[in-house]
Coordinates of N, CA and C in Angstrom, one line a residue:
M1 N 24.5 -3.5 2.6 CA 23.5 -2.9 1.8 C 23.1 -1.6 2.4
D2 N 22.8 -0.6 1.6 CA 22.3 0.7 2.1 C 20.9 0.5 2.7
T3 N 20.6 1.4 3.6 CA 19.3 1.4 4.2 C 18.2 1.8 3.2
I4 N 17.1 1.0 3.1 CA 16.0 1.3 2.3 C 14.9 1.9 3.1
R5 N 14.5 3.1 2.8 CA 13.4 3.8 3.6 C 12.1 3.5 2.9
V6 N 11.2 2.7 3.6 CA 9.9 2.3 3.1 C 8.8 3.0 3.7
G7 N 7.9 3.5 2.9 CA 6.6 4.0 3.4 C 5.6 2.9 3.2
F8 N 4.8 2.6 4.2 CA 3.8 1.6 4.2 C 2.4 2.2 4.4
A9 N 1.6 2.3 3.4 CA 0.4 3.0 3.5 C -0.8 2.0 3.5
F10 N -1.7 2.3 4.4 CA -2.9 1.4 4.6 C -4.1 2.2 4.1
C11 N -5.0 1.5 3.3 CA -6.3 2.1 2.9 C -7.4 1.3 3.6
G12 N -8.6 1.7 3.5 CA -9.7 1.2 4.2 C -10.3 -0.1 3.8
S13 N -9.5 -1.1 3.3 CA -10.0 -2.4 3.1 C -10.0 -3.1 4.5
F14 N -10.9 -2.8 5.3 CA -10.8 -3.2 6.7 C -10.7 -4.7 7.0
C15 N -11.3 -5.5 6.1 CA -11.2 -7.0 6.3 C -9.8 -7.5 6.1
T16 N -8.9 -6.7 5.4 CA -7.6 -7.2 5.2 C -6.5 -6.5 6.0
L17 N -6.9 -5.6 6.9 CA -5.9 -4.9 7.7 C -5.1 -5.8 8.6
G18 N -5.7 -6.9 9.1 CA -4.9 -7.8 9.9 C -3.8 -8.5 9.1
T19 N -4.1 -8.9 7.9 CA -3.1 -9.5 7.0 C -2.1 -8.5 6.6
A20 N -2.5 -7.2 6.4 CA -1.6 -6.2 6.0 C -0.6 -5.9 7.2
M21 N -1.1 -6.0 8.4 CA -0.2 -5.8 9.6 C 0.9 -6.9 9.6
T22 N 0.6 -8.1 9.2 CA 1.6 -9.2 9.1 C 2.6 -8.8 8.0
A23 N 2.1 -8.3 6.9 CA 3.0 -7.8 5.8 C 3.9 -6.7 6.3
L24 N 3.3 -5.8 7.1 CA 4.1 -4.7 7.7 C 5.3 -5.2 8.6
E25 N 5.0 -6.2 9.4 CA 6.0 -6.8 10.2 C 7.1 -7.4 9.4
R26 N 6.8 -8.1 8.3 CA 7.8 -8.6 7.4 C 8.6 -7.5 6.7
V27 N 8.0 -6.5 6.3 CA 8.7 -5.4 5.7 C 9.6 -4.7 6.7
K28 N 9.2 -4.5 7.9 CA 10.0 -4.0 8.9 C 11.2 -4.9 9.2
A29 N 11.0 -6.2 9.3 CA 12.1 -7.1 9.5 C 13.1 -7.1 8.4
R30 N 12.6 -6.9 7.2 CA 13.5 -7.0 6.0 C 14.3 -5.7 5.8
F31 N 13.6 -4.5 5.9 CA 14.2 -3.3 5.5 C 14.5 -2.4 6.7
G32 N 13.9 -2.6 7.9 CA 14.2 -1.8 9.1 C 13.6 -0.4 9.2
D33 N 13.7 0.4 8.2 CA 13.3 1.8 8.3 C 11.9 1.9 7.6
V34 N 10.8 1.9 8.3 CA 9.5 1.9 7.8 C 8.6 3.0 8.4
T35 N 8.0 3.7 7.6 CA 7.1 4.8 8.0 C 5.6 4.4 7.7
P36 N 4.8 4.3 8.8 CA 3.4 4.0 8.5 C 2.6 5.2 8.1
I37 N 1.7 5.0 7.1 CA 0.9 6.0 6.5 C -0.6 5.4 6.5
V38 N -1.6 6.2 6.8 CA -2.9 5.7 6.8 C -3.9 6.7 6.1
S39 N -4.9 6.1 5.4 CA -5.9 7.0 4.9 C -6.8 7.5 6.0
E40 N -7.5 8.5 5.7 CA -8.4 9.1 6.7 C -9.4 8.1 7.2
H41 N -9.9 7.3 6.3 CA -10.9 6.3 6.8 C -10.3 5.2 7.7
T42 N -9.1 4.8 7.4 CA -8.4 3.9 8.3 C -8.1 4.5 9.6
A43 N -7.8 5.8 9.6 CA -7.5 6.4 10.9 C -8.7 6.7 11.7
A44 N -9.9 6.8 11.1 CA -11.1 7.2 11.8 C -12.2 6.2 12.1
C45 N -12.2 5.1 11.3 CA -13.3 4.2 11.3 C -13.1 3.0 12.2
D46 N -13.9 2.8 13.3 CA -13.9 1.6 14.0 C -14.9 0.7 13.3
T47 N -14.4 -0.6 13.1 CA -15.3 -1.5 12.3 C -15.4 -2.8 13.1
R48 N -16.1 -3.8 12.5 CA -16.2 -5.1 13.2 C -14.8 -5.8 13.2
F49 N -13.8 -5.3 12.5 CA -12.5 -5.9 12.4 C -11.6 -5.2 13.5
G50 N -12.1 -4.2 14.2 CA -11.3 -3.6 15.3 C -11.3 -2.1 15.3
P51 N -11.0 -1.5 16.4 CA -11.0 -0.1 16.5 C -9.8 0.5 15.8
A52 N -10.0 1.7 15.2 CA -9.0 2.4 14.4 C -7.7 2.7 15.3
H53 N -8.0 3.1 16.5 CA -6.8 3.5 17.4 C -5.9 2.3 17.7
E54 N -6.5 1.1 17.8 CA -5.7 -0.1 18.0 C -4.8 -0.4 16.8
F55 N -5.3 -0.3 15.6 CA -4.5 -0.5 14.4 C -3.4 0.5 14.4
M56 N -3.7 1.7 14.6 CA -2.7 2.8 14.6 C -1.6 2.6 15.6
R57 N -2.0 2.2 16.8 CA -1.1 2.0 17.9 C -0.1 0.8 17.5
E58 N -0.7 -0.2 16.9 CA 0.1 -1.4 16.5 C 1.1 -1.0 15.4
M59 N 0.6 -0.2 14.4 CA 1.5 0.3 13.4 C 2.7 1.0 14.0
E60 N 2.4 1.9 14.9 CA 3.5 2.7 15.5 C 4.4 1.8 16.4
R61 N 3.9 0.8 17.0 CA 4.7 -0.2 17.8 C 5.7 -0.9 16.8
I62 N 5.1 -1.4 15.7 CA 6.0 -2.2 14.8 C 7.0 -1.3 14.2
C63 N 6.7 -0.1 13.7 CA 7.6 0.8 13.0 C 8.4 1.7 13.9
D64 N 8.1 1.8 15.2 CA 8.7 2.6 16.1 C 8.8 4.1 15.6
R65 N 7.7 4.5 15.1 CA 7.5 5.9 14.7 C 6.1 6.2 14.5
R66 N 5.8 7.5 14.5 CA 4.4 8.0 14.4 C 3.8 7.7 13.0
V67 N 2.5 7.5 13.0 CA 1.8 7.4 11.8 C 1.6 8.7 11.1
I68 N 1.8 8.7 9.7 CA 1.4 9.9 8.9 C 0.0 9.7 8.6
D69 N -0.8 10.7 9.1 CA -2.3 10.5 9.0 C -3.0 11.8 8.5
S70 N -2.3 12.6 7.8 CA -2.9 13.8 7.3 C -2.2 14.3 6.1
L71 N -2.9 15.1 5.3 CA -2.3 15.7 4.1 C -1.0 16.5 4.5
V72 N -1.1 17.3 5.5 CA 0.0 18.1 5.9 C 1.2 17.3 6.3
K73 N 1.0 16.2 6.9 CA 2.2 15.3 7.3 C 2.7 14.5 6.1
A74 N 1.8 14.3 5.1 CA 2.3 13.5 3.9 C 3.0 14.4 2.9
E75 N 2.7 15.6 2.8 CA 3.2 16.5 1.7 C 4.7 16.5 1.7
P76 N 5.5 16.6 2.8 CA 6.9 16.6 2.7 C 7.6 15.4 2.2
I77 N 6.9 14.3 2.0 CA 7.5 13.1 1.5 C 8.3 13.3 0.2
G78 N 7.7 14.1 -0.7 CA 8.4 14.3 -2.0 C 9.5 15.4 -1.9
P79 N 9.2 16.6 -1.4 CA 10.2 17.6 -1.4 C 11.4 17.2 -0.5
K80 N 11.2 16.5 0.5 CA 12.3 16.1 1.4 C 12.9 14.8 1.0
G81 N 12.3 14.1 0.0 CA 12.8 12.8 -0.4 C 12.9 11.8 0.7
L82 N 11.8 11.7 1.5 CA 11.8 10.9 2.7 C 11.8 9.4 2.5
L83 N 11.4 8.9 1.3 CA 11.2 7.4 1.1 C 12.0 7.0 -0.2
D84 N 12.4 5.7 -0.2 CA 13.0 5.1 -1.3 C 11.9 4.3 -2.1
V85 N 10.9 3.8 -1.4 CA 9.8 3.1 -2.0 C 8.6 3.3 -1.1
L86 N 7.4 3.3 -1.8 CA 6.1 3.5 -1.1 C 5.3 2.3 -1.4
V87 N 4.7 1.6 -0.4 CA 3.8 0.5 -0.6 C 2.5 0.9 -0.1
I88 N 1.4 0.6 -1.0 CA 0.1 0.8 -0.6 C -0.6 -0.5 -0.4
C89 N -0.8 -0.9 0.9 CA -1.2 -2.3 1.2 C -2.1 -2.3 2.5
P90 N -3.4 -2.5 2.3 CA -4.1 -2.8 1.1 C -4.5 -1.5 0.4
C91 N -4.7 -1.6 -0.9 CA -5.1 -0.5 -1.8 C -6.5 -0.8 -2.3
T92 N -7.4 0.1 -1.9 CA -8.8 -0.1 -2.2 C -9.1 0.3 -3.7
G93 N -10.3 -0.1 -4.2 CA -10.7 0.4 -5.5 C -10.8 1.9 -5.5
N94 N -11.2 2.5 -4.5 CA -11.3 4.0 -4.4 C -9.9 4.6 -4.6
T95 N -9.0 4.1 -3.9 CA -7.6 4.6 -4.1 C -7.0 4.3 -5.4
L96 N -7.3 3.1 -6.0 CA -6.8 2.8 -7.3 C -7.4 3.8 -8.3
A97 N -8.7 4.2 -8.2 CA -9.3 5.2 -9.1 C -8.7 6.5 -9.0
K98 N -8.4 6.9 -7.7 CA -7.8 8.3 -7.5 C -6.4 8.3 -8.1
L99 N -5.6 7.3 -7.9 CA -4.2 7.2 -8.4 C -4.3 7.2 -9.9
A100 N -5.2 6.4 -10.5 CA -5.3 6.4 -12.0 C -5.7 7.7 -12.6
G101 N -6.5 8.4 -11.8 CA -7.0 9.7 -12.3 C -6.3 10.9 -11.9
G102 N -5.2 10.7 -11.1 CA -4.4 11.9 -10.7 C -5.0 12.7 -9.6
I103 N -5.9 12.1 -8.8 CA -6.6 12.8 -7.7 C -5.8 12.5 -6.4
T104 N -5.4 13.6 -5.8 CA -4.6 13.5 -4.6 C -5.2 14.2 -3.4
D105 N -6.4 13.8 -3.0 CA -7.1 14.5 -2.0 C -7.1 13.7 -0.7
T106 N -6.3 12.6 -0.6 CA -6.2 11.9 0.7 C -4.8 11.8 1.1
T107 N -4.6 11.4 2.3 CA -3.2 11.2 2.8 C -2.4 10.2 1.9
V108 N -3.0 9.1 1.6 CA -2.3 8.1 0.8 C -2.0 8.5 -0.6
T109 N -3.0 9.1 -1.3 CA -2.8 9.5 -2.6 C -1.8 10.7 -2.7
L110 N -1.8 11.6 -1.7 CA -0.9 12.7 -1.7 C 0.5 12.1 -1.5
A111 N 0.6 11.1 -0.6 CA 1.9 10.5 -0.3 C 2.5 9.9 -1.6
A112 N 1.6 9.2 -2.4 CA 2.0 8.6 -3.6 C 2.5 9.7 -4.7
K113 N 1.7 10.7 -4.8 CA 2.1 11.8 -5.7 C 3.4 12.4 -5.3
A114 N 3.5 12.8 -4.0 CA 4.8 13.4 -3.5 C 6.0 12.5 -3.8
H115 N 5.8 11.2 -3.6 CA 6.8 10.2 -3.7 C 7.2 10.0 -5.2
L116 N 6.2 9.9 -6.1 CA 6.4 9.7 -7.5 C 7.1 10.8 -8.2
R117 N 7.0 12.0 -7.6 CA 7.7 13.2 -8.3 C 9.2 13.0 -8.2
N118 N 9.7 12.1 -7.4 CA 11.1 11.8 -7.3 C 11.5 10.6 -8.1
G119 N 10.6 10.1 -8.9 CA 10.9 9.0 -9.8 C 11.2 7.7 -9.1
R120 N 10.6 7.5 -7.9 CA 10.8 6.4 -7.1 C 9.6 5.4 -7.1
P121 N 9.8 4.1 -6.8 CA 8.7 3.2 -7.0 C 7.6 3.3 -6.0
V122 N 6.4 3.0 -6.5 CA 5.2 2.8 -5.7 C 4.7 1.4 -6.0
V123 N 4.5 0.6 -4.9 CA 4.1 -0.8 -5.0 C 2.6 -0.9 -4.5
I124 N 1.7 -1.4 -5.3 CA 0.3 -1.5 -5.0 C -0.1 -2.9 -4.7
C125 N -0.7 -3.1 -3.5 CA -1.2 -4.4 -3.2 C -2.8 -4.3 -3.1
P126 N -3.4 -4.6 -4.2 CA -4.9 -4.3 -4.3 C -5.7 -5.2 -3.4
A127 N -6.8 -4.7 -2.9 CA -7.8 -5.4 -2.2 C -9.1 -4.7 -2.5
T128 N -9.8 -5.2 -3.5 CA -11.0 -4.5 -3.9 C -12.1 -5.5 -4.5
N129 N -13.3 -5.4 -4.1 CA -14.4 -6.3 -4.5 C -14.7 -6.0 -6.0
D130 N -14.3 -4.9 -6.6 CA -14.6 -4.7 -8.0 C -13.4 -4.6 -8.9
G131 N -12.4 -5.4 -8.5 CA -11.1 -5.5 -9.3 C -11.3 -5.9 -10.8
L132 N -12.3 -6.8 -11.0 CA -12.6 -7.2 -12.4 C -13.9 -6.6 -12.9
A133 N -14.2 -5.5 -12.3 CA -15.4 -4.7 -12.8 C -14.9 -3.2 -12.9
A134 N -15.5 -2.3 -12.1 CA -15.2 -0.9 -12.2 C -13.7 -0.6 -12.0
S135 N -13.0 -1.3 -11.2 CA -11.6 -1.0 -10.9 C -10.7 -1.6 -11.9
A136 N -11.1 -2.5 -12.8 CA -10.3 -3.1 -13.8 C -9.6 -2.1 -14.7
K137 N -10.3 -1.1 -15.1 CA -9.7 -0.1 -16.0 C -8.6 0.7 -15.3
N138 N -8.8 0.9 -14.0 CA -7.8 1.7 -13.2 C -6.6 0.9 -13.0
I139 N -6.7 -0.4 -12.8 CA -5.6 -1.3 -12.7 C -4.8 -1.3 -14.0
G140 N -5.5 -1.4 -15.1 CA -4.9 -1.3 -16.4 C -4.1 0.0 -16.6
L141 N -4.7 1.1 -16.3 CA -4.0 2.4 -16.4 C -2.7 2.5 -15.5
L142 N -2.8 1.9 -14.3 CA -1.7 2.0 -13.4 C -0.6 1.0 -13.8
L143 N -1.0 -0.1 -14.4 CA 0.0 -1.1 -14.9 C 0.9 -0.4 -16.0
D144 N 0.4 0.6 -16.7 CA 1.1 1.2 -17.8 C 1.8 2.5 -17.3
K145 N 1.8 2.8 -16.0 CA 2.4 4.0 -15.4 C 3.8 3.7 -15.0
K146 N 4.7 4.6 -15.3 CA 6.1 4.5 -14.9 C 6.2 4.6 -13.4
H147 N 7.1 3.7 -12.9 CA 7.4 3.7 -11.4 C 6.3 3.1 -10.6
V148 N 5.2 2.5 -11.2 CA 4.2 1.9 -10.4 C 4.2 0.4 -10.7
Y149 N 4.2 -0.4 -9.6 CA 4.3 -1.8 -9.6 C 3.2 -2.4 -8.8
F150 N 2.9 -3.7 -9.0 CA 1.9 -4.4 -8.3 C 2.4 -5.6 -7.5
V151 N 1.9 -5.8 -6.3 CA 2.0 -7.1 -5.7 C 1.2 -8.1 -6.5
P152 N 1.7 -9.2 -6.9 CA 0.8 -10.2 -7.6 C -0.5 -10.4 -6.9
F153 N -1.6 -10.6 -7.7 CA -2.9 -10.7 -7.2 C -3.7 -11.8 -7.8
R154 N -4.8 -12.1 -7.2 CA -5.7 -13.2 -7.7 C -7.1 -12.9 -7.3
Q155 N -8.1 -13.6 -7.8 CA -9.4 -13.6 -7.4 C -9.4 -14.3 -6.0
D156 N -10.0 -13.7 -5.0 CA -10.0 -14.2 -3.7 C -11.2 -15.1 -3.4
D157 N -12.3 -15.0 -4.1 CA -13.5 -15.8 -3.9 C -14.3 -15.8 -5.3
P158 N -13.8 -16.6 -6.3 CA -14.4 -16.5 -7.6 C -15.9 -16.9 -7.6
Q159 N -16.3 -17.7 -6.7 CA -17.7 -18.1 -6.7 C -18.6 -17.1 -6.0
G160 N -18.1 -16.7 -4.8 CA -18.9 -15.8 -4.0 C -18.8 -14.3 -4.4
K161 N -17.6 -13.9 -4.8 CA -17.4 -12.5 -5.2 C -16.6 -12.6 -6.5
P162 N -17.2 -12.8 -7.7 CA -16.5 -13.1 -8.9 C -15.7 -11.9 -9.5
T163 N -15.9 -10.7 -9.0 CA -15.1 -9.6 -9.5 C -14.0 -9.1 -8.5
S164 N -13.9 -9.8 -7.4 CA -13.0 -9.4 -6.3 C -11.6 -9.8 -6.5
L165 N -10.6 -8.9 -6.3 CA -9.2 -9.2 -6.4 C -8.5 -8.8 -5.1
V166 N -7.5 -9.6 -4.8 CA -6.7 -9.3 -3.6 C -5.2 -9.7 -3.9
G167 N -4.3 -8.8 -3.5 CA -2.9 -9.1 -3.6 C -2.5 -10.2 -2.7
D168 N -1.4 -10.9 -3.0 CA -0.9 -11.9 -2.1 C 0.1 -11.2 -1.2
F169 N -0.4 -11.0 0.0 CA 0.3 -10.2 1.0 C 1.6 -10.8 1.4
S170 N 1.8 -12.1 1.2 CA 3.1 -12.8 1.5 C 4.1 -12.4 0.5
L171 N 3.7 -11.8 -0.6 CA 4.7 -11.4 -1.7 C 5.0 -9.9 -1.7
V172 N 4.6 -9.2 -0.6 CA 4.9 -7.7 -0.5 C 6.4 -7.5 -0.5
V173 N 7.2 -8.2 0.3 CA 8.6 -8.0 0.3 C 9.3 -8.3 -1.0
P174 N 9.0 -9.4 -1.6 CA 9.6 -9.7 -3.0 C 9.2 -8.6 -4.0
A175 N 7.9 -8.1 -3.9 CA 7.5 -7.1 -4.8 C 8.2 -5.8 -4.6
I176 N 8.5 -5.5 -3.4 CA 9.3 -4.3 -3.1 C 10.7 -4.4 -3.7
E177 N 11.3 -5.6 -3.4 CA 12.7 -5.8 -3.9 C 12.7 -5.7 -5.5
A178 N 11.7 -6.3 -6.1 CA 11.7 -6.2 -7.6 C 11.5 -4.8 -8.0
A179 N 10.6 -4.0 -7.4 CA 10.4 -2.6 -7.8 C 11.6 -1.8 -7.6
L180 N 12.4 -2.0 -6.6 CA 13.6 -1.3 -6.4 C 14.6 -1.6 -7.5
E181 N 14.5 -2.7 -8.1 CA 15.3 -3.0 -9.3 C 14.7 -2.6 -10.6
G182 N 13.5 -2.0 -10.5 CA 12.8 -1.5 -11.7 C 12.1 -2.5 -12.5
R183 N 11.6 -3.6 -11.8 CA 10.9 -4.6 -12.5 C 9.7 -5.0 -11.8
Q184 N 8.7 -5.5 -12.5 CA 7.4 -6.0 -12.0 C 7.7 -7.5 -11.6
L185 N 7.3 -7.8 -10.3 CA 7.4 -9.2 -9.9 C 6.4 -10.1 -10.7
Q186 N 6.9 -11.2 -11.2 CA 6.0 -12.1 -12.0 C 5.9 -13.5 -11.3
P187 N 4.9 -14.2 -11.6 CA 3.7 -13.8 -12.5 C 2.9 -12.8 -11.7
L188 N 2.3 -11.8 -12.4 CA 1.4 -10.8 -11.9 C 0.1 -11.4 -11.5
L189 N -0.5 -12.2 -12.4 CA -1.8 -12.9 -12.1 C -1.6 -14.3 -11.6
L190 N -2.1 -14.5 -10.4 CA -1.9 -15.7 -9.7 C -3.2 -16.6 -9.8
G191 N -3.0 -17.9 -9.7 CA -4.1 -18.8 -9.7 C -4.9 -18.7 -8.4
T192 N -6.1 -19.3 -8.4 CA -6.9 -19.3 -7.1 C -6.4 -20.3 -6.1

């Protein structure tokens, strides 16, 4: 099999970064060539879930390469054709809105724009408390966008957070494989 070059972008859903790191390890084990990408908030914010520099150091250890953490570093992804597939995991409601609206003012959204210009797949693993509220329309817009695929998702806490959605991080690798074949992994909506 040819080498598949994967970009793995992290957004600031801080409570899911640990689970996303496990998904990153699986992606690295499956595909080998993985470039970590982080949003500005992920790169800068120390939270109760851990210091930003520790997450970044772990990403670099897993991928054995430096993190793309700025617009300047993300811009060449498209012109140089650096990736075969880009995964955004976790993808926040803010990033969903920007992607749906064509706004590319962050490292992750610029990476997606640069990558999509080459007609290559972007795989989104949502993690947002407003997935069935304000972000629902953005998910709908992105579902209809060419070359955009989703990691199957579900409500993560229907009683405590009835509008919250999160992708099934264990399905990131199969979602990438399906996207590389030009298809959406099904079922898209998972039970609780």
